[in-house]
Structures are given as structure tokens and as C-alpha cells.
């Protein structure tokens, strides 16, 4: 008898350890009582040109400092070749937007070469075609230009030639194919003949870009964004909107029109962090506001531009525009709305049409300021809103709550946002994974009558490791998933959310963690990316309640959950997070519409190693898998893996 009892106890203990709570909690889901619609904008993207996200990233240009406008005009370029082959001079044409060009005097019978290193090298692919272009003018004599793509050993892996340059500035183009895949190729231009030739805007793009637009965006990187089916795209940042000082703030008008005329400026992340200095980080604006709007349209995201409100970064210079001198800043927003939505007969609408998009971009939201704080922000915001609301009642103007997730400044700004009746308030939180878990109930008691929440920048910051990607651990992503169930559960007050920042170049980053890492050839989705993607591609249309013992599941027994209906497909979508290091079980019980059909789909991200992360070029350690499960009765038992996010899609009766 004693032996029997002992073996029963052992059995109970061992199985219990393995399965966790074998019976599991019952999650009661009321499929009939819709709490609120889920906003189509619920899950979106935050893009900022940080970590070489634009130049050297998504903008597929391979030549760095293509128009010699960096403060060191030959940064990124190397002058090689024989002594006395000729002479190189930097000439300032006094043209306001693109002043400098290179003048080369080639000595008779000699060869003069210039080599461009690209953005930490150039990524090129065997069999791909490359589009080369250059602005040139032959002021004297006759020169031939040999163009060569070089591998890392200096051997030519693609080439072409241009000659018969005219005496007037003209664009010359040629295409050539590449014979070898290289992550760190370079471009050599060799001039021969005799005389003086002047050159500017030297450019090399892969022929194959996103939607094969000429001189467009890197296809693999945009594909990752499109795969997320984002509800919105916030651009161009971030602190880049504010600038280190007002002079270097983001000015959208300088980023549209002919690419040759877009005036380059220093990137504010150039020397922001002494431990990650990037003196060669500039904004060519090849990716400008037109391209951002086009990108939004391509990936089905609502555009959300954030504009400067007359304040430079308060962590840096804190420069302010006097209250009576804000007009040009307000005008920038009015003109942007015209650029995006105006008829082609208007000044800015015409520019959009001339650039290739006569139909409007359907802009509905504009952010005024980024991480501003204090009365100085509110004083300015009031002036902006007075004019903007009067002229554009159809646009939602988004306000901010500063860089911190709580505290005096945050409370002050929120109280002001309520008073100003701002429709959406931008919140930022870069915090530990533990903070994320604790804050899964953050919005449960938010005021339902006031402004809606835009969680505009957030990321769980785990410990740093050696690899660039190492901070994007599964632990951080899992904690974000837990918090995101809290965002979804409060979809009546949380209207938008975006992880930040979006991109990190493994060879040139300033800030980590980031959602997607890339090098010159490849890219990888982090565990955080897959969490975002699972939420975004399982957004649903209507929020329903999911309660355990009458309460939201927000950490009890290490579990988190939220539920919604997808009216279009007649499915119940349940997101479940188990942060315990052992498996767990949830019993889904539906009040109202019951499950229909024979099986449900589970999309699962699980990894027992919380420190796991994905590396560019390696098989992904943390990525979703799909499982089917039979529907056998009214109660659906979902086994949750240790440290996992599980999204169940259950067909329900119409
Ligand atoms: O996402 C990186 C930076 O974090 C953003 O530029 C800024 O808004 C925040 O401080």
C-alpha cells in the first residue's frame, strides 16, 4: 500500500513538473460582447535614420558621399594611381544645394583613379545588374572613364566605360553586371586621356530594388516591413526631427524634388555617442518625404510624419524658436498637408504630381514635436494647434508626453494634452524586460474619455553582449509580447503602437536593440520582429474580453492573454504569453459564439533559452512555427510551451 502511494506521489510530482499546471486556468472569452473595434492602425512601424537605416541601409545607393558634400569632401573616397598622373581639386560652385564638385586634370597618357569604399563596403551580388550614373563636364581635352566594381582583393568583378563627355554638365549612365557576390566591394573610377573633367553625383544602384524602382530601396529590407502588414509608418523619427540644434533639424522641403537638388546635412547621430562615433554619417535625403509616402502606400501603412515644433533636442542644444517666430514651422506642416493631399493644381500638390504621384497620399495624421517636455513645448503646441486645427479639421494632430514613461514631466504633459483635447498622445518607453512584464496592466485604468494612446517608441532593453544583435534576446521580445497583450486588451484607449528603432546596420549602429538587423547583403528579423509580426498579422477587428476568475490575465501564474475577433474571417484570435520556464496550459472557454470547424491554428514562438537571439547570416534561433490542433469540444485546451508566445486562430460561428 505504502509502495503504491509512493509511486503515485512520484508519478504526480514528475508529470506535474513536466506539464506545469496540468489542469490549467480557464480563460473565459466572451465572443459576443465586443468591447471596442481594434484600430486598423493598431500595430505599426517607427522609422528613423539612425544606425545607417537610410543611407547605407534601406536606400540602396552604394556610393558614400556621392556628391562630395561631407565636411571632408573626399571622405569615403581614395585617390589612387601614379604620381603626377594629374591633379584633383574640390571646387565650390556656389550652387546653394549641391555646391561642391571634383575637378580632375589628367596628364597626357596617364591614368587617374578615384575609389569609393561604400558604406562599410558595398554589397554586390553575382549575376545582378548595376546602374551607374555620374554628372560630368569636360572643360578641356578628351577623357575616357573606366568604371570597375572591385572585390575585396581589388580584382574587377564588373566594369563599363563612358566617353565623349560634353562641355556642359550632363548626366551619363551605364549598366553592367557583377560576376561575384561580395559584402565589401568598392568602386573604382579611372580617368585617362588628357584634359580637365569635372564630376559630381557619382551613383551606383542595384537594378533590382523594391518594386524594381530605379534608384530605389533595398528589396529585402522593405519586404520585411511589408510582411508585417503594418497599420502605419511613423517617419522620419525620433530625435532626427528635432536636430541637435535647430539648424540640423529635419526639414521635409529639403528632401523632395530632384535628388540632385536635395541638400545633404549631417546626421544627428553622427557624433551623438562617443563610444559609437560615426563621422561619416550624413543624410543625402535620397530617401526623402516623397519616398516615405510611397513606401507607406506600397506596404499599406497610414503615413504618420512627425514634424519639428520649433524646438531642438532638449537632451542637446535645447534651442527654441521664439513664440512670435513660429510661422515658418507651422507653414511647413500646412505645406506638407498640401504636398500629401492637395490637388495637382496647388503648389505643393503639383510637386507631388510632377514627382510621379498625381493622386493624393491620403495623409490623416501629423505629429507635432517628438520628445519635447516642459511649458516651452505646450506654449508652442498651443500656437501650432490653433492654426492647424482651423485650417485642417480633417487631420489628427498628435502630441507628445516626453521621453519618459512616468514622472512629473509626463504627468504634466498628459494633463495638458487632455486640456488641449489632443486626439493621440505619443508615449515612449525603453525599459527593462521586468518593467515590461509589470506594465502589462499599464492601460487597464487609463481614462477612457481623454486622448488615445500612441505607444510611439518602445523596446525592452536586455543586457548587452558582443554581437550587434545580442541585445535582441528572446527574453526582451517575450516581455514585449506580454506588454502587447495589455495594449491589445486596452484597444479602446490604445490606438497605435510601434517598436523602436526599426533598423540596425551590424557594422555601423549607434543604438541597440533594433527590430531588424542587416549587413550589406543580408538581413534578419530579431525575436522582437517576430513578436511584432505575429501581433500585426493577427490584428483582428474587434476586441473581446478574456478573463480568468473575472480578471484580465496579466501575470497570474506567469501568464498573459488578450483576445479579439477577426470579423472578416470569422475567427477568434487569442494571444497567450507564458513567461514561466516550464510549460503551462490554458483552457479556452467561449461565451457566445462557439468554435466551428474541425481545427484551429497555433502560431508559436518558443525558446527555453531566454538569451537566444538571431544573427545576420545564421539560421534563426527564434522564429515562429505553425501547428494545427483538432477542435474536439466546447473547451479548447492549449498547451503553452515554456517561455513562449502562442497565437491561436479559432474559427467561430458567424
Ligand atoms: O529610437 C531612438 C531614439 O529614442 C529616438 O530618436 C528618440 O525619440 C528616442 O529618444
CSV table of C-alpha atoms in Angstrom, one decimal, residues 46-49 234-241 250 292 304-307 369-370 426 457:
chain,number,residue,atom,x,y,z
A,46,UNK,CA,8.7,53.6,-36.5
A,47,UNK,CA,11.4,54.6,-39.0
A,48,UNK,CA,14.3,56.8,-38.1
A,49,UNK,CA,17.6,57.3,-40.0
A,234,UNK,CA,5.9,56.9,-38.4
A,235,UNK,CA,8.7,58.9,-40.0
A,236,UNK,CA,11.3,60.4,-40.1
A,237,UNK,CA,11.9,59.8,-36.3
A,238,UNK,CA,12.7,60.3,-33.5
A,239,UNK,CA,15.3,62.8,-32.4
A,240,UNK,CA,16.3,63.4,-36.0
A,241,UNK,CA,13.1,65.5,-36.3
A,250,UNK,CA,14.7,67.6,-40.3
A,292,UNK,CA,8.4,57.8,-47.4
A,304,UNK,CA,2.4,59.5,-39.8
A,305,UNK,CA,5.0,62.2,-40.3
A,306,UNK,CA,6.4,63.9,-37.2
A,307,UNK,CA,7.4,67.5,-37.7
A,369,UNK,CA,7.2,67.5,-31.9
A,370,UNK,CA,9.0,64.4,-30.8
A,426,UNK,CA,2.8,59.7,-28.1
A,457,UNK,CA,8.5,54.2,-29.3
